[in-house]
Each structure stands twice: as C-alpha cells, then as structure tokens.
Short mmCIF file of C-alpha atoms in Angstrom, two decimals:
data_model
loop_
_atom_site.label_atom_id
_atom_site.label_comp_id
_atom_site.label_asym_id
_atom_site.label_seq_id
_atom_site.Cartn_x
_atom_site.Cartn_y
_atom_site.Cartn_z
CA MET A 23 224.64 120.34 164.18
CA ASN A 24 224.87 123.91 162.92
CA LYS A 25 228.24 125.28 163.94
CA ILE A 26 228.87 128.90 164.90
CA LYS A 27 230.90 130.43 162.06
CA VAL A 28 233.79 132.53 163.38
CA GLY A 29 235.99 135.27 161.95
CA ILE A 30 239.24 136.12 163.78
CA VAL A 31 240.69 139.64 163.67
CA GLY A 32 244.46 139.48 164.13
CA PHE A 33 246.87 136.57 164.48
CA GLY A 34 249.36 137.58 167.14
CA MET A 35 250.20 135.76 170.35
CA SER A 36 246.70 136.12 171.77
CA ALA A 37 245.00 134.55 168.76
CA GLN A 38 247.64 131.84 168.36
CA VAL A 39 247.62 130.75 172.03
CA PHE A 40 244.29 131.70 173.61
CA HIS A 41 241.68 131.72 170.86
CA VAL A 42 242.25 129.77 167.66
CA PRO A 43 243.38 126.47 169.29
CA PHE A 44 240.40 126.48 171.68
CA LEU A 45 237.89 127.26 168.94
CA GLU A 46 239.41 124.62 166.65
CA ALA A 47 239.09 122.03 169.44
CA ASN A 48 235.41 122.82 170.09
CA ASN A 49 232.93 121.15 167.75
CA HIS A 50 230.40 123.95 168.22
CA PHE A 51 232.60 126.43 166.31
CA LYS A 52 234.09 126.65 162.84
CA ILE A 53 236.68 129.33 162.03
CA THR A 54 236.14 130.36 158.42
CA LYS A 55 238.37 133.43 158.06
CA ILE A 56 241.33 135.08 159.78
CA LEU A 57 242.18 138.73 159.13
CA GLU A 58 245.94 139.27 158.79
CA ARG A 59 246.81 142.54 157.09
CA ASN A 60 250.61 142.21 157.04
CA SER A 61 251.31 138.48 156.92
CA GLU A 62 249.77 135.05 156.39
CA LYS A 63 251.22 133.14 159.35
CA SER A 64 247.90 131.46 160.05
CA ARG A 65 247.89 129.76 156.64
CA LEU A 66 250.91 127.66 157.63
CA LEU A 67 249.20 126.37 160.78
CA TYR A 68 245.60 126.28 159.54
CA PRO A 69 245.65 125.82 155.74
CA ASN A 70 241.89 125.18 155.63
CA ILE A 71 241.06 128.64 157.01
CA ASP A 72 240.88 131.55 154.57
CA VAL A 73 243.20 134.53 155.13
CA VAL A 74 241.64 137.93 154.39
CA LYS A 75 243.10 141.43 154.32
CA SER A 76 240.23 143.75 155.25
CA LEU A 77 237.68 143.97 158.04
CA ASP A 78 234.89 144.26 155.47
CA GLN A 79 235.66 140.71 154.34
CA LEU A 80 234.62 139.57 157.82
CA VAL A 81 231.83 141.89 158.90
CA LEU A 82 230.06 141.87 155.52
CA ASP A 83 230.19 138.08 155.25
CA GLU A 84 226.64 136.93 156.00
CA GLN A 85 227.89 133.42 156.83
CA ILE A 86 229.94 134.63 159.82
CA ASP A 87 228.10 134.69 163.16
CA LEU A 88 230.87 135.67 165.59
CA ILE A 89 233.86 138.02 165.38
CA VAL A 90 236.78 137.47 167.78
CA VAL A 91 238.94 140.60 168.18
CA THR A 92 242.58 139.97 169.17
CA THR A 93 244.21 143.19 167.98
CA PRO A 94 246.11 145.90 169.95
CA ASN A 95 244.02 147.64 172.60
CA LEU A 96 243.60 150.98 170.85
CA SER A 97 241.89 149.33 167.86
CA HIS A 98 239.24 147.41 169.83
CA TYR A 99 236.56 150.10 169.81
CA GLU A 100 236.37 150.64 166.04
CA ILE A 101 236.54 146.93 165.18
CA VAL A 102 233.93 145.93 167.75
CA LYS A 103 231.62 148.77 166.74
CA ARG A 104 231.74 147.88 163.04
CA SER A 105 231.16 144.23 163.86
CA LEU A 106 228.11 145.00 166.02
CA LEU A 107 226.65 147.41 163.47
CA ASN A 108 226.87 144.57 160.94
CA ASN A 109 224.94 142.27 163.30
CA LYS A 110 227.84 140.11 164.45
CA HIS A 111 228.23 138.71 167.94
CA VAL A 112 231.63 139.72 169.38
CA ILE A 113 234.27 138.39 171.74
CA VAL A 114 237.01 140.96 172.35
CA GLU A 115 240.33 140.50 174.11
CA LYS A 116 240.87 142.37 177.34
CA PRO A 117 240.92 145.26 177.95
CA PHE A 118 237.49 145.90 176.44
CA THR A 119 238.24 149.50 175.39
CA VAL A 120 240.60 152.29 176.44
CA ASN A 121 237.91 154.36 178.18
CA VAL A 122 234.47 153.97 179.72
CA GLN A 123 232.70 156.14 177.12
CA GLN A 124 233.66 153.72 174.35
CA ALA A 125 232.61 150.75 176.48
CA ASP A 126 229.20 152.23 177.28
CA GLU A 127 228.53 152.97 173.61
CA LEU A 128 229.38 149.43 172.51
CA ILE A 129 227.25 147.90 175.26
CA GLU A 130 224.30 150.06 174.20
CA ILE A 131 224.65 148.97 170.55
CA ALA A 132 224.83 145.30 171.52
CA GLN A 133 221.78 145.59 173.77
CA LYS A 134 219.70 147.36 171.11
CA LYS A 135 220.60 144.74 168.52
CA LYS A 136 220.27 141.83 170.99
CA LEU A 137 223.82 140.66 170.24
CA VAL A 138 226.29 138.88 172.51
CA LEU A 139 229.24 141.11 173.43
CA SER A 140 231.79 139.51 175.74
CA VAL A 141 235.27 140.41 176.98
CA TYR A 142 237.80 137.57 177.15
CA HIS A 143 238.99 137.46 180.78
CA ASN A 144 240.64 134.04 180.81
CA ARG A 145 242.38 134.49 184.18
CA ARG A 146 239.05 133.84 185.91
CA PHE A 147 239.75 130.17 185.20
CA ASP A 148 243.28 129.86 186.62
CA GLY A 149 243.47 126.96 189.07
CA GLY A 150 244.79 129.07 191.95
CA PHE A 151 242.12 131.71 191.50
CA LEU A 152 239.34 129.10 191.35
CA THR A 153 240.69 127.56 194.55
CA LEU A 154 240.68 130.97 196.25
CA LYS A 155 237.11 131.57 195.08
CA LYS A 156 236.04 128.23 196.57
CA VAL A 157 237.83 129.06 199.86
CA ILE A 158 235.65 132.17 200.10
CA GLU A 159 232.43 130.42 199.03
CA ASP A 160 232.96 127.58 201.53
CA ASP A 161 233.60 130.07 204.36
CA LEU A 162 236.94 128.43 205.18
CA ILE A 163 238.59 131.66 206.38
CA GLY A 164 235.57 133.50 207.77
CA GLN A 165 234.74 137.06 206.83
CA VAL A 166 237.27 138.31 204.29
CA VAL A 167 239.04 141.46 205.48
CA GLU A 168 241.99 141.74 203.08
CA TYR A 169 242.84 140.54 199.57
CA GLU A 170 246.09 141.17 197.72
CA ALA A 171 246.98 140.13 194.18
CA HIS A 172 250.29 140.58 192.35
CA PHE A 173 251.22 140.15 188.69
CA ASP A 174 254.94 140.89 188.76
CA ARG A 175 257.70 140.29 186.22
CA PHE A 176 261.38 141.09 185.94
CA ARG A 177 261.95 142.74 182.57
CA ASN A 178 264.53 145.51 182.92
CA TYR A 179 264.58 146.21 179.19
CA ILE A 180 262.04 147.71 176.79
CA LYS A 181 260.47 145.39 174.21
CA ASP A 182 259.71 146.61 170.71
CA SER A 183 255.98 146.16 171.12
CA TRP A 184 252.79 148.21 171.02
CA ARG A 185 252.35 147.33 174.70
CA GLU A 186 255.48 149.40 175.44
CA ALA A 187 254.64 152.25 173.04
CA GLU A 188 253.51 155.72 174.06
CA GLU A 189 249.87 155.42 173.05
CA LYS A 190 246.44 155.05 174.62
CA GLY A 191 245.78 151.55 175.87
CA SER A 192 249.43 150.61 176.35
CA GLY A 193 251.25 149.90 179.60
CA ILE A 194 250.97 147.54 182.51
CA VAL A 195 247.58 148.68 183.85
CA TYR A 196 245.79 147.83 180.60
CA ASP A 197 247.86 144.68 180.08
CA LEU A 198 248.24 142.89 183.43
CA GLY A 199 246.07 145.19 185.53
CA SER A 200 242.94 144.29 183.60
CA HIS A 201 243.32 140.70 184.84
CA LEU A 202 243.72 141.69 188.49
CA ILE A 203 240.90 144.24 188.39
CA ASP A 204 238.53 141.78 186.71
CA GLN A 205 239.30 139.07 189.27
CA ALA A 206 238.69 141.46 192.17
CA LEU A 207 235.38 142.71 190.77
CA TYR A 208 234.35 139.12 190.02
CA LEU A 209 234.95 138.18 193.66
CA PHE A 210 233.74 141.26 195.50
CA GLY A 211 231.71 143.50 193.18
CA LEU A 212 232.12 147.25 192.81
CA PRO A 213 234.12 149.03 195.54
CA LYS A 214 233.12 152.12 197.48
CA THR A 215 236.49 153.84 196.93
CA VAL A 216 239.40 153.59 194.48
CA TRP A 217 242.99 154.80 194.98
CA ALA A 218 245.80 154.30 192.46
CA ASP A 219 249.51 154.97 192.09
CA ILE A 220 250.82 154.45 188.53
CA ARG A 221 254.48 154.99 187.60
CA ILE A 222 257.15 154.70 184.92
CA GLN A 223 260.24 153.23 186.59
CA ARG A 224 262.46 151.69 183.90
CA GLU A 225 264.96 153.86 182.08
CA ASN A 226 263.73 154.86 178.60
CA ALA A 227 260.27 153.39 179.22
CA LYS A 228 257.46 155.36 177.57
CA THR A 229 254.45 153.90 179.34
CA ALA A 230 253.48 152.76 182.84
CA ASP A 231 255.38 149.74 184.16
CA ASN A 232 254.33 149.79 187.83
CA PHE A 233 251.03 150.26 189.60
CA GLU A 234 249.30 149.81 192.92
CA ILE A 235 245.51 150.03 193.10
CA ILE A 236 243.57 149.91 196.36
CA LEU A 237 239.84 149.17 196.30
CA GLY A 238 237.88 149.99 199.43
CA TYR A 239 234.80 148.08 200.60
CA GLU A 240 232.87 148.31 203.87
CA LYS A 241 235.29 146.14 205.86
CA LEU A 242 237.44 144.73 203.07
CA LYS A 243 240.66 146.18 201.64
CA VAL A 244 241.77 144.98 198.19
CA THR A 245 245.31 145.70 196.96
CA LEU A 246 246.30 145.03 193.35
CA LYS A 247 249.94 145.41 192.30
CA ALA A 248 252.11 144.78 189.25
CA SER A 249 255.66 145.70 188.31
CA MET A 250 258.20 144.97 185.60
CA LEU A 251 261.07 145.20 188.09
CA VAL A 252 260.40 142.46 190.66
CA ARG A 253 262.97 139.66 190.55
CA GLU A 254 261.92 137.92 193.77
CA GLN A 255 258.25 137.06 193.51
CA SER A 256 255.69 137.92 196.16
CA PRO A 257 252.61 135.71 196.59
CA HIS A 258 250.46 135.89 193.49
CA LEU A 259 247.27 135.78 195.59
CA ALA A 260 246.74 136.25 199.31
CA ILE A 261 243.46 136.49 201.19
CA HIS A 262 242.94 136.95 204.92
CA GLY A 263 239.81 136.49 206.99
CA THR A 264 238.58 136.31 210.55
CA LYS A 265 239.32 132.54 210.71
CA GLY A 266 242.46 132.18 208.61
CA SER A 267 244.34 132.88 205.38
CA TYR A 268 244.98 131.45 201.92
CA VAL A 269 248.23 132.29 200.11
CA LYS A 270 249.14 131.22 196.57
CA TYR A 271 252.55 131.55 194.88
CA GLY A 272 252.89 131.42 191.11
CA LEU A 273 250.40 130.94 188.30
CA ASP A 274 248.48 127.72 187.76
CA PRO A 275 247.13 126.36 184.45
CA GLN A 276 243.56 127.16 183.54
CA GLU A 277 240.99 124.56 184.50
CA GLU A 278 238.58 122.73 182.22
CA LEU A 279 234.98 123.88 182.61
#
C-alpha cells in the first residue's frame, strides 16, 4: 500500500496532541518530516522522523504529498499558500485564516490546482455534539427554535502565549469561537443575520477574552458564548424544540469514526 507522505509544520500542543499521534496510528499515512525552527522536541518522541528548519525543506520535497499546518494563526495564510503553490495537499489547524480575503484566495488556488485543502475542526466529533446532532436528525425534540453553546473557562491571569498577544488572529473568538461557529454552521447552515459583542474583561489583557455571537435564522435563534472569567459552568450545549430539549454539561471525548 502506498502511504500518504506527510510533512508537519510546527510541533506545539496542537501537533503533539491532535495531529502527530493520530497520523502515526493510521497506516495510510507516514510522517517523514517535522518543521521545528527553534527546537527539536519531536526528535525525542519520534526519532525516526526527520527534523527540518525551513519551510522549503517541506514544500520542495517531491516525496511529500500532504502538509499539516499547526502554527500560530497569523502564519497560516503564507504557509498554506506556499504549500498549495508547490502542489501539496493541505490540512490547516483552525482558524483557517485571519480574514475572509485570505481564505477565498487559498480556496481558489486549491480549486485551480485540484488539491485537497481542509481545515481541522475536531470538535465536530465530540461525543456530546454528535449526540445533539442525532437528536436533531431523529426529530426527538421537534422543530428546533433555540440553540446555545458555551466554551467557558476560568483563567483570571494572562498566559505568556501568542493566543494572548496583541496581534491579528489572537483572542478567544479565533481560538474557542472558531469551534462554536463551525459547529453551528455544520448543524444549521449560513444564518440570515449576525450580531456580536466582543470584549476585553481581564485586567492587563491585550486581546478579546469574552464574546457573545447571535446567529439569526427564519425561526431559529443561535447563541454562542465564551469567556475566560466563568468559574461556575453553564451547560456546554443546549437545544430547545417544539417537543422538548437536550442539555449537555461538560466536554466529552471525541468518538471513533
């Protein structure tokens, strides 16, 4: 069997937890190179995988079929674009890009070159979310009239992280909001209206740490909320219909496909 040869860009938490272990466990893939510019942490865990220091060593390697991008949000556009222009299929961590213009350009390149370009939205496979989806599909609560999803944390301090830095693509909307928005669009499609309230609430914070987004449909109201200052957790998912409700507290593991 010819395996799909993979190059990984970045080796932070996302690569270590959500990408490399899954690819290593799947016989259809073979990771050949990991790009780590400032360290070689991956070599300790995966000594059989080469560590490289430049993007060219991945995108110009004719043996590599697929590039997996796990770097900070602001860098996604340039890395994905260079990968596509060098005829590589791409999986990129959420959020796809920091604005719609970048996203549209990358989609156009992938379509012209007939390449696979996919965004990694792993929260579609959480057990609680899959149960909610089945509740809707099986018509257990009737016509859905309201859906509310929370992704709250209690972190009253500022971490030394690019996610907390004052730069494009940082903050809670890009980080946790991308999960909630993707789940809502996956369930209900594009809304007719969008309203948002985005705030900085923690002292000395430099980027958004609270949001509420309301998506309006013909008869359905969708509310998406996240905060870094919620100690007592609200339901993670709640959906109400003309015949009943489904409410889910806490996050479940992701299900096997």
